[in-house]
Coordinates of C-alpha atoms and ligand atoms in Angstrom, one line a residue:
M1 CA 55.2 225.9 190.5
K2 CA 58.4 226.6 188.7
V3 CA 59.6 227.0 185.2
H4 CA 61.2 223.8 184.2
I5 CA 63.8 223.8 181.6
S6 CA 64.3 220.4 180.3
L7 CA 66.6 218.8 177.9
L8 CA 64.1 217.5 175.4
F9 CA 66.1 216.9 172.4
V10 CA 69.0 214.5 172.3
V11 CA 71.6 216.3 170.2
C12 CA 73.9 213.3 170.3
T13 CA 74.7 210.5 172.5
Y14 CA 77.9 211.9 174.0
L15 CA 76.1 215.1 174.9
I16 CA 73.8 213.1 177.1
L17 CA 76.8 211.4 178.7
M18 CA 78.2 214.8 179.5
I19 CA 75.3 215.7 181.7
H20 CA 75.6 212.6 183.8
T21 CA 72.3 211.0 182.9
T22 CA 71.3 208.0 181.0
P23 CA 69.6 208.7 177.8
L24 CA 66.0 209.8 178.4
D25 CA 63.4 210.9 176.0
R26 CA 61.3 214.0 176.5
T27 CA 58.2 212.1 177.8
Q28 CA 60.2 210.2 180.4
I29 CA 61.7 213.3 181.9
H30 CA 58.3 215.0 182.1
D31 CA 56.5 212.0 183.6
D32 CA 59.2 211.5 186.2
W33 CA 59.1 215.1 187.1
R34 CA 55.3 215.3 187.4
K35 CA 55.2 212.3 189.7
H36 CA 57.7 213.9 192.0
S37 CA 56.2 217.3 192.1
L38 CA 52.7 216.2 192.8
S39 CA 53.5 213.7 195.5
E40 CA 56.0 215.7 197.5
D41 CA 55.5 218.6 199.8
G42 CA 56.6 222.2 199.1
I43 CA 60.2 221.8 200.4
K44 CA 60.8 218.6 198.6
V45 CA 59.5 220.2 195.4
L46 CA 62.0 223.0 195.9
H47 CA 64.7 220.5 196.4
R48 CA 63.6 218.5 193.4
A49 CA 63.4 221.7 191.5
K50 CA 67.0 222.4 192.3
R51 CA 68.0 219.0 191.1
G52 CA 66.0 219.9 188.1
W53 CA 68.5 222.6 187.3
M54 CA 71.0 220.0 186.5
W55 CA 69.4 220.3 183.1
N56 CA 69.5 224.0 183.0
Q57 CA 72.3 223.6 180.4
F58 CA 71.5 223.1 176.8
F59 CA 74.2 221.7 174.6
L60 CA 74.6 222.5 171.0
L61 CA 77.2 221.4 168.5
E62 CA 79.3 224.2 166.9
E63 CA 79.6 224.5 163.2
Y64 CA 76.3 222.7 162.7
T65 CA 75.8 222.1 159.0
G66 CA 72.4 220.3 158.9
S67 CA 69.1 222.1 158.2
D68 CA 68.7 225.8 158.4
T69 CA 68.0 225.9 162.1
Q70 CA 69.2 223.7 164.9
Y71 CA 66.8 222.6 167.7
V72 CA 68.2 223.5 171.1
G73 CA 65.5 222.5 173.6
K74 CA 62.2 223.4 175.2
L75 CA 61.2 225.6 178.1
Y76 CA 58.4 224.2 180.1
T77 CA 56.2 225.1 183.1
D78 CA 53.5 223.1 184.8
H79 CA 51.2 226.1 184.4
D80 CA 51.2 225.4 180.7
K81 CA 47.9 223.7 180.1
G82 CA 48.6 223.5 176.4
D83 CA 45.8 226.0 175.7
G84 CA 48.1 228.7 174.3
N85 CA 47.4 231.0 177.3
L86 CA 51.1 231.2 178.2
K87 CA 53.7 233.2 176.4
Y88 CA 57.4 232.3 176.8
I89 CA 59.9 235.1 176.6
L90 CA 63.6 234.8 176.1
S91 CA 66.3 237.3 176.8
G92 CA 70.1 237.5 177.3
D93 CA 73.0 236.5 175.1
G94 CA 71.9 236.1 171.5
A95 CA 68.2 236.1 172.3
G96 CA 66.3 237.0 169.2
S97 CA 69.3 236.9 167.0
V98 CA 71.1 233.6 167.6
F99 CA 68.4 231.9 169.5
V100 CA 64.6 232.3 168.9
I101 CA 61.9 230.9 171.0
D102 CA 58.4 229.8 169.9
E103 CA 56.5 231.9 172.4
N104 CA 53.6 229.4 172.4
T105 CA 55.5 226.1 172.8
G106 CA 58.7 227.2 174.4
D107 CA 60.8 225.5 171.7
I108 CA 64.2 227.2 171.2
Q109 CA 66.0 227.1 167.9
A110 CA 69.5 228.2 166.9
V111 CA 69.1 230.2 163.7
K112 CA 72.8 230.8 163.2
R113 CA 75.9 228.7 162.8
L114 CA 77.8 228.8 166.0
D115 CA 81.6 228.9 166.6
R116 CA 82.8 227.7 170.0
E117 CA 86.1 229.3 169.5
E118 CA 84.3 232.6 169.2
K119 CA 81.8 232.1 172.1
S120 CA 81.4 228.9 173.9
I121 CA 78.7 229.7 176.5
Y122 CA 75.5 231.8 176.1
T123 CA 73.7 232.9 179.3
L124 CA 70.0 233.5 178.7
R125 CA 66.9 234.1 180.9
A126 CA 63.4 232.8 180.4
K127 CA 60.0 233.8 181.8
A128 CA 56.4 232.8 181.2
I129 CA 53.6 235.3 181.1
D130 CA 49.8 234.8 181.3
R131 CA 48.5 236.3 178.0
K132 CA 45.2 237.3 179.6
T133 CA 46.4 238.9 182.8
G134 CA 49.8 239.9 181.5
R135 CA 51.1 238.5 184.8
Q136 CA 54.3 236.6 185.1
V137 CA 53.4 233.1 186.1
E138 CA 56.9 232.1 186.8
P139 CA 59.8 234.2 188.1
E140 CA 62.5 234.9 185.6
S141 CA 65.1 232.1 185.5
E142 CA 68.6 231.9 184.1
F143 CA 70.0 229.1 182.1
I144 CA 73.0 228.5 179.8
I145 CA 73.5 227.1 176.4
K146 CA 76.9 225.5 176.0
I147 CA 78.4 225.1 172.6
H148 CA 80.2 221.8 172.2
D149 CA 83.5 221.6 170.4
I150 CA 84.0 219.8 167.2
N151 CA 87.4 219.4 165.6
D152 CA 87.2 222.4 163.3
N153 CA 90.6 223.9 164.0
E154 CA 93.9 222.5 162.6
P155 CA 97.0 222.9 164.7
K156 CA 98.9 226.1 163.7
F157 CA 102.6 226.6 164.3
T158 CA 103.7 229.8 166.1
Q159 CA 106.1 230.4 163.1
D160 CA 105.8 229.6 159.4
I161 CA 109.5 229.2 159.3
Y162 CA 111.9 228.5 162.1
T163 CA 115.7 228.9 161.8
A164 CA 118.1 227.2 164.1
T165 CA 121.7 226.2 164.4
V166 CA 123.5 223.3 165.9
P167 CA 127.3 222.6 166.1
E168 CA 128.5 220.0 163.6
M169 CA 129.7 216.7 165.1
S170 CA 127.1 217.1 167.9
E171 CA 126.2 213.9 169.8
V172 CA 123.1 212.1 168.6
G173 CA 120.1 213.5 170.5
S174 CA 121.4 217.0 170.9
S175 CA 118.6 219.5 171.1
V176 CA 118.3 221.9 168.1
I177 CA 115.1 223.8 168.6
Q178 CA 111.5 223.4 169.9
V179 CA 108.6 224.0 167.6
T180 CA 105.1 224.6 168.9
A181 CA 101.8 224.3 167.3
I182 CA 98.6 225.6 168.8
D183 CA 95.1 224.2 168.3
A184 CA 92.1 226.5 168.9
D185 CA 89.8 223.6 169.7
D186 CA 88.7 222.8 173.3
P187 CA 91.6 221.1 175.1
S188 CA 89.4 220.0 177.9
Y189 CA 87.1 218.0 175.7
G190 CA 88.0 215.1 173.5
N191 CA 91.2 215.0 171.4
S192 CA 90.5 217.8 169.1
A193 CA 93.3 219.8 170.5
K194 CA 95.7 216.9 171.3
I195 CA 98.7 217.5 169.1
V196 CA 101.3 215.0 168.1
Y197 CA 104.5 216.1 166.2
S198 CA 106.1 214.1 163.5
I199 CA 109.0 214.8 161.0
I200 CA 108.0 214.5 157.4
Q201 CA 111.2 215.8 155.9
G202 CA 114.7 215.8 157.3
Q203 CA 115.3 212.2 158.3
P204 CA 117.6 210.5 159.0
Y205 CA 119.5 213.6 160.1
F206 CA 117.0 214.9 162.6
S207 CA 114.1 213.6 164.7
V208 CA 111.3 215.3 166.6
D209 CA 109.8 214.5 170.0
A210 CA 106.1 213.6 169.4
D211 CA 104.9 215.3 172.5
T212 CA 107.2 218.3 173.0
G213 CA 108.1 219.3 169.4
I214 CA 111.8 219.4 170.3
I215 CA 113.9 218.7 167.3
K216 CA 117.1 216.7 167.9
T217 CA 120.1 215.5 165.9
A218 CA 119.7 211.9 164.8
L219 CA 122.9 211.0 163.0
P220 CA 126.4 210.9 164.5
D221 CA 129.4 212.8 162.9
M222 CA 127.4 215.2 160.9
S223 CA 130.0 217.3 159.2
R224 CA 129.5 220.9 158.2
E225 CA 132.2 220.6 155.6
N226 CA 130.1 217.8 154.1
R227 CA 126.7 219.6 154.2
E228 CA 125.9 222.8 156.0
H229 CA 122.1 223.4 155.5
Y230 CA 119.1 221.2 156.1
Q231 CA 115.5 221.9 155.6
V232 CA 113.3 220.0 158.0
V233 CA 109.5 219.8 157.8
I234 CA 107.5 219.1 160.9
Q235 CA 103.9 218.2 161.0
A236 CA 101.5 218.8 164.0
K237 CA 98.4 216.6 163.9
D238 CA 95.5 216.8 166.3
M239 CA 93.2 213.9 167.4
G240 CA 96.4 212.6 169.0
G241 CA 97.9 212.0 165.6
Q242 CA 95.1 209.6 164.6
M243 CA 93.6 209.2 161.2
G244 CA 91.2 212.0 160.5
G245 CA 93.0 214.5 162.7
L246 CA 93.7 217.9 161.2
S247 CA 97.3 218.9 160.6
G248 CA 99.6 221.8 160.0
T249 CA 103.2 221.9 159.0
T250 CA 106.2 224.2 159.5
T251 CA 109.6 224.4 157.9
V252 CA 112.7 224.5 160.1
N253 CA 116.0 225.7 158.4
I254 CA 118.8 224.2 160.3
T255 CA 122.4 225.2 159.8
L256 CA 125.4 223.3 161.2
T257 CA 127.9 225.6 162.8
D258 CA 131.6 225.0 162.5
V259 CA 133.8 223.3 165.1
N260 CA 137.5 222.9 164.7
D261 CA 137.7 219.4 163.4
N262 CA 140.0 220.1 160.5
P263 CA 143.7 220.9 160.8
P264 CA 145.7 223.3 158.5
R265 CA 147.5 221.5 155.7
F266 CA 150.1 222.9 153.3
P267 CA 149.2 221.9 149.7
Q268 CA 152.9 221.7 148.8
S269 CA 156.0 220.6 150.7
I270 CA 158.4 223.1 149.3
Y271 CA 158.0 226.8 148.6
Q272 CA 160.7 228.7 146.7
F273 CA 161.2 232.5 146.7
M274 CA 163.9 234.9 145.6
S275 CA 164.8 238.2 147.2
L276 CA 167.4 240.9 146.6
E277 CA 169.9 240.9 149.4
S278 CA 169.2 244.6 149.8
A279 CA 165.6 244.0 150.9
A280 CA 164.8 246.3 153.8
V281 CA 163.7 245.0 157.2
G282 CA 159.9 244.5 156.9
T283 CA 159.9 243.6 153.2
A284 CA 157.5 240.8 152.2
I285 CA 159.4 238.2 150.3
G286 CA 156.5 235.8 149.5
R287 CA 153.3 234.2 150.7
I288 CA 152.6 230.7 151.8
K289 CA 149.2 229.2 152.7
A290 CA 148.0 226.2 154.6
N291 CA 144.4 225.2 153.8
D292 CA 141.9 224.6 156.5
D293 CA 138.4 223.4 155.7
D294 CA 137.0 225.1 158.8
V295 CA 135.8 228.6 158.9
G296 CA 136.1 231.7 161.1
K297 CA 138.3 231.4 164.2
N298 CA 138.6 227.6 163.6
A299 CA 140.5 228.4 160.4
E300 CA 142.8 230.9 162.0
I301 CA 146.5 230.0 161.4
K302 CA 149.7 231.0 163.0
Y303 CA 152.9 230.4 161.0
T304 CA 156.3 230.0 162.7
V305 CA 159.8 229.7 161.4
I306 CA 161.2 226.6 163.1
D307 CA 165.0 226.7 162.3
R308 CA 166.9 228.8 164.8
D309 CA 169.2 230.4 162.2
A310 CA 166.5 231.5 159.9
K311 CA 164.4 232.8 162.8
D312 CA 166.8 235.7 163.1
Y313 CA 166.4 236.7 159.4
F314 CA 162.7 235.9 158.7
E315 CA 159.4 236.0 160.4
I316 CA 156.0 235.0 159.1
I317 CA 153.0 237.4 159.6
T318 CA 149.5 236.1 159.1
D319 CA 147.3 238.0 156.7
K320 CA 144.1 238.2 158.9
K321 CA 141.9 238.3 155.8
T322 CA 143.3 235.4 153.8
Q323 CA 145.1 233.5 156.5
D324 CA 148.2 233.6 154.2
G325 CA 151.6 233.6 155.8
I326 CA 153.7 236.5 154.6
I327 CA 157.4 235.8 154.9
T328 CA 159.0 239.0 155.9
V329 CA 162.6 240.2 156.3
K330 CA 163.5 240.6 160.0
K331 CA 167.2 241.3 159.8
L332 CA 169.3 242.7 156.9
L333 CA 170.3 239.9 154.5
D334 CA 173.7 239.5 152.9
F335 CA 174.4 237.7 149.6
E336 CA 178.1 237.5 150.2
S337 CA 177.8 235.6 153.5
H338 CA 174.6 233.7 153.1
G339 CA 173.3 233.4 149.5
M340 CA 170.5 230.9 150.2
H341 CA 168.2 230.3 153.2
T342 CA 166.4 227.0 153.6
F343 CA 164.3 226.4 156.6
E344 CA 161.2 224.7 158.0
V345 CA 158.0 226.5 158.7
E346 CA 155.0 225.4 160.7
A347 CA 151.3 226.2 160.4
A348 CA 149.1 225.7 163.5
N349 CA 145.5 226.5 164.3
T350 CA 145.2 229.4 166.8
F351 CA 142.3 227.7 168.6
E352 CA 142.2 224.0 169.1
D353 CA 139.1 222.0 170.0
P354 CA 140.2 219.6 172.7
R355 CA 137.6 217.1 171.5
F356 CA 139.6 216.6 168.3
S357 CA 143.2 217.5 169.1
H358 CA 143.8 214.0 170.4
L359 CA 142.6 212.6 167.1
R360 CA 144.9 214.4 164.8
S361 CA 147.7 217.0 164.7
F362 CA 146.5 220.5 164.2
K363 CA 149.9 221.5 162.8
D364 CA 151.7 221.0 159.5
T365 CA 155.1 221.8 158.2
A366 CA 156.7 222.8 154.9
I367 CA 160.2 223.8 153.6
V368 CA 160.9 227.3 152.4
K369 CA 163.9 228.1 150.2
I370 CA 164.9 231.7 149.7
T371 CA 167.5 232.5 147.1
L372 CA 169.2 235.9 147.4
H373 CA 170.3 238.0 144.5
D374 CA 173.5 240.1 144.7
V375 CA 173.0 243.8 144.6
D376 CA 175.7 246.4 143.7
E377 CA 175.7 248.2 147.0
A378 CA 177.1 251.6 147.9
P379 CA 180.3 251.8 149.9
I380 CA 180.0 251.5 153.7
F381 CA 182.0 253.6 156.2
N382 CA 183.7 251.7 158.9
R383 CA 182.0 254.0 161.5
P384 CA 178.5 255.3 161.8
F385 CA 179.9 258.8 162.4
Y386 CA 183.3 260.3 163.2
V387 CA 184.4 262.7 165.9
F388 CA 187.7 264.6 165.5
E389 CA 189.4 267.0 167.9
V390 CA 191.7 269.6 166.7
N391 CA 193.7 272.3 168.4
E392 CA 192.7 275.8 167.3
D393 CA 196.3 276.6 166.4
V394 CA 196.8 273.7 164.0
K395 CA 198.5 274.7 160.7
E396 CA 196.8 274.8 157.4
G397 CA 197.6 271.6 155.4
S398 CA 197.7 269.4 158.5
I399 CA 195.9 266.1 158.5
I400 CA 193.3 266.2 161.3
G401 CA 191.8 262.7 160.8
H402 CA 190.9 259.8 158.5
V403 CA 187.7 258.3 157.3
S404 CA 187.4 254.9 155.5
A405 CA 184.7 253.2 153.4
Q406 CA 184.7 250.0 151.4
D407 CA 182.5 248.5 148.6
P408 CA 180.7 245.6 150.3
D409 CA 180.2 243.7 147.1
S410 CA 182.4 240.9 146.0
T411 CA 183.8 243.1 143.2
K412 CA 185.3 245.4 145.8
S413 CA 185.2 248.5 143.7
S414 CA 187.5 251.3 144.6
V415 CA 186.1 254.3 146.5
K416 CA 186.7 258.0 146.3
Y417 CA 186.0 260.5 149.0
S418 CA 184.6 264.1 148.9
I419 CA 183.2 266.7 151.2
D420 CA 179.6 267.8 150.7
R421 CA 180.3 271.5 150.2
N422 CA 176.9 272.6 151.4
T423 CA 178.1 271.6 154.9
D424 CA 181.5 273.4 154.4
L425 CA 180.6 276.6 152.6
E426 CA 183.8 278.3 153.8
R427 CA 185.9 275.4 152.4
I428 CA 187.7 275.0 155.7
F429 CA 188.4 271.3 155.0
N430 CA 189.8 269.2 152.2
I431 CA 189.7 265.4 151.9
H432 CA 192.3 263.2 150.1
T433 CA 190.2 261.6 147.3
G434 CA 192.1 258.4 147.4
N435 CA 192.8 257.6 151.1
G436 CA 190.2 259.6 153.1
S437 CA 192.7 261.8 155.1
L438 CA 190.9 265.0 156.2
I439 CA 193.1 268.1 155.8
L440 CA 192.7 271.6 157.3
A441 CA 192.5 274.1 154.5
K442 CA 192.0 277.4 156.4
P443 CA 192.9 278.6 159.9
L444 CA 190.4 277.8 162.7
D445 CA 188.8 280.3 165.1
R446 CA 187.5 278.6 168.2
E447 CA 185.9 281.8 169.6
S448 CA 183.4 282.0 166.7
T449 CA 182.7 278.2 166.2
P450 CA 183.6 275.6 168.7
W451 CA 182.4 272.8 166.4
Q452 CA 182.6 272.3 162.6
N453 CA 180.2 269.6 161.5
I454 CA 180.6 268.3 157.9
T455 CA 179.2 265.6 155.7
I456 CA 181.7 263.3 153.9
V457 CA 180.7 261.3 150.8
A458 CA 182.2 258.0 149.7
T459 CA 181.5 257.1 146.0
E460 CA 182.3 254.0 144.0
T461 CA 184.8 255.1 141.4
K462 CA 183.2 253.0 138.6
N463 CA 179.6 253.7 139.5
P464 CA 179.1 257.3 140.7
R465 CA 175.4 256.5 141.5
L466 CA 176.5 254.3 144.4
S467 CA 177.5 256.7 147.2
R468 CA 177.0 257.0 150.9
N469 CA 177.3 259.9 153.4
V470 CA 178.7 260.0 156.9
Q471 CA 178.8 262.8 159.5
A472 CA 182.1 264.1 160.8
Y473 CA 182.0 266.2 164.0
I474 CA 185.2 268.4 164.4
K475 CA 185.7 269.9 167.9
I476 CA 188.0 272.8 168.0
L477 CA 190.0 272.9 171.3
D478 CA 191.2 275.9 173.1
I479 CA 195.0 275.6 173.4
N480 CA 194.7 276.2 177.1
D481 CA 192.0 273.6 177.5
H482 CA 194.1 271.0 175.8
A483 CA 194.4 268.0 178.0
P484 CA 196.7 265.3 176.9
E485 CA 194.4 262.4 177.9
F486 CA 191.6 263.8 175.6
A487 CA 193.9 263.9 172.7
Q488 CA 195.0 260.4 173.5
H489 CA 191.5 259.2 173.8
Y490 CA 190.4 260.5 170.4
D491 CA 193.7 259.5 168.8
T492 CA 193.0 255.9 169.9
F493 CA 189.4 256.1 168.9
V494 CA 189.9 257.5 165.4
C495 CA 193.3 257.7 164.1
E496 CA 194.9 254.4 165.2
N497 CA 191.9 252.2 164.6
A498 CA 190.6 253.8 161.5
K499 CA 193.3 252.9 159.0
P500 CA 192.1 253.2 155.4
G501 CA 191.2 250.0 153.8
Q502 CA 190.7 248.3 157.2
P503 CA 187.0 247.6 157.8
H504 CA 185.9 248.0 161.4
Ligands
NAG1 C1 197.1 259.9 152.2 O1 197.9 260.5 151.2 C2 198.6 261.7 151.7 C3 199.3 262.3 150.5 O2 200.0 261.3 149.8 C4 199.4 261.4 152.8 O3 200.1 262.5 153.3 C5 198.6 260.7 153.9 O4 199.4 260.3 155.0 C6 197.9 259.6 153.4 N1 197.0 259.1 154.4 C7 197.0 257.8 154.8 C8 196.0 257.4 155.8 O5 197.7 257.0 154.3
NAG2 C1 178.0 269.9 165.8 O1 177.8 268.7 166.5 C2 178.0 268.8 167.9 C3 178.0 267.4 168.5 O2 176.9 266.8 168.0 C4 177.0 269.7 168.5 O3 177.1 269.9 169.9 C5 177.1 271.1 167.8 O4 176.1 272.0 168.2 C6 177.0 271.0 166.3 N1 177.3 272.3 165.7 C7 176.7 272.7 164.6 C8 177.1 274.1 164.1 O5 175.8 272.1 164.0

């Protein structure tokens, strides 16, 4: 006959259901088994024996907290006459340490608390030996002890804290992030690992999908400018979320990111500045700033001078750090002709969001008034430089040309002329202090110097600090080279047009 390993102890009702039999007690199984084995022939017995192995699994609850040991089941063979002549021996996973067998009765006990999540199946072998002969009365047979799950693990989120962002003004139901909890219990058995997600902080702004853990926006028109940060707490509960299930939570820090839903707006309608008329090109006259509640590129502003006239004189450069508009001189200003500039400026966002640009204008305008202050300016020559041609045989004391400079200020101060002597060390030239006529003081020698280049200075008579220089290039002509048309050309260019006191 065979070793029969029978389920003798009903651990609990659902365990019996698991092994596809109706509840039977120990005696019933034995009786039923004996009847069959005795009345059938050898083959049938073998077949029956195979069917018998349906029970070659023992089931045991993990985390058993009852008495010291937990009864697992009983090994049994027909050779056992109950006279103590047989000895049952157990080997394999945990034999002797986790599972002990009563070698006389075949009763197996678990002597340690078991954790399914650590090890869920133990494979053991059993044999029965005749104590007198030492012979094995049954061939060694393998069976397993399966540890049944209880809900001893709570769902654990993959992260303690999640961080996520979602654009402000997103449509309701926009996905933000998916959170995931894992339950170490047996997912194939019962609901111990069946997780349901719920939101316990963060409503009504956000919701969570109970099955997937996907967090979504739940309110329309959530504005970053209103509130930027949200702390959402999500709970994962096993047992399908039912009462008595174990749960874990996680925190999700959600930040709304900016979209361009706010236009730039000037806080004042008029800006007033003052500038010296002498301000150089590129000089900053003042700053204006339109406010924009958005951030980053959504708050970037471009300023424009709108009036055509003012456009020539001023431009507005954006300070990339502050988004201020710096009003800058583009062309030289003049108090005498244009003492005050009044013009309209525009502030516009560099990047517009088409979702909002139809709702409101992303531009604003303001008026800028710039008052100029008169500056006592140095005299100005009527030409940027002068070229004179002179025959090499011209007599000393002859006038070889004229220069002219005027005070640009309304006071029209008188001007006196001089030669920078560093540029005329040999004192070849003189200049008439009052009218700018250039006079030859020494004979010329073309062979040694074909050009004489000098600097002439015009100074305001009343204010010697205000002076300006000009270059005069004097070409000495060989008498033989003298061509009438040249002389005429330069006469026209310099002498006739450049009358003193006659601005160019
Ligand atoms: C300047 O004055 C001198 C001397 O009085 C005269 O010879 C010359 O022609 C004057 N020049 C002009 C441009 O009037
Ligand atoms: C004077 O200027 C002329 C024209 O620019 C130039 O050709 C010449 O070399 C200069 N001469 C001196 C001595 O600087």
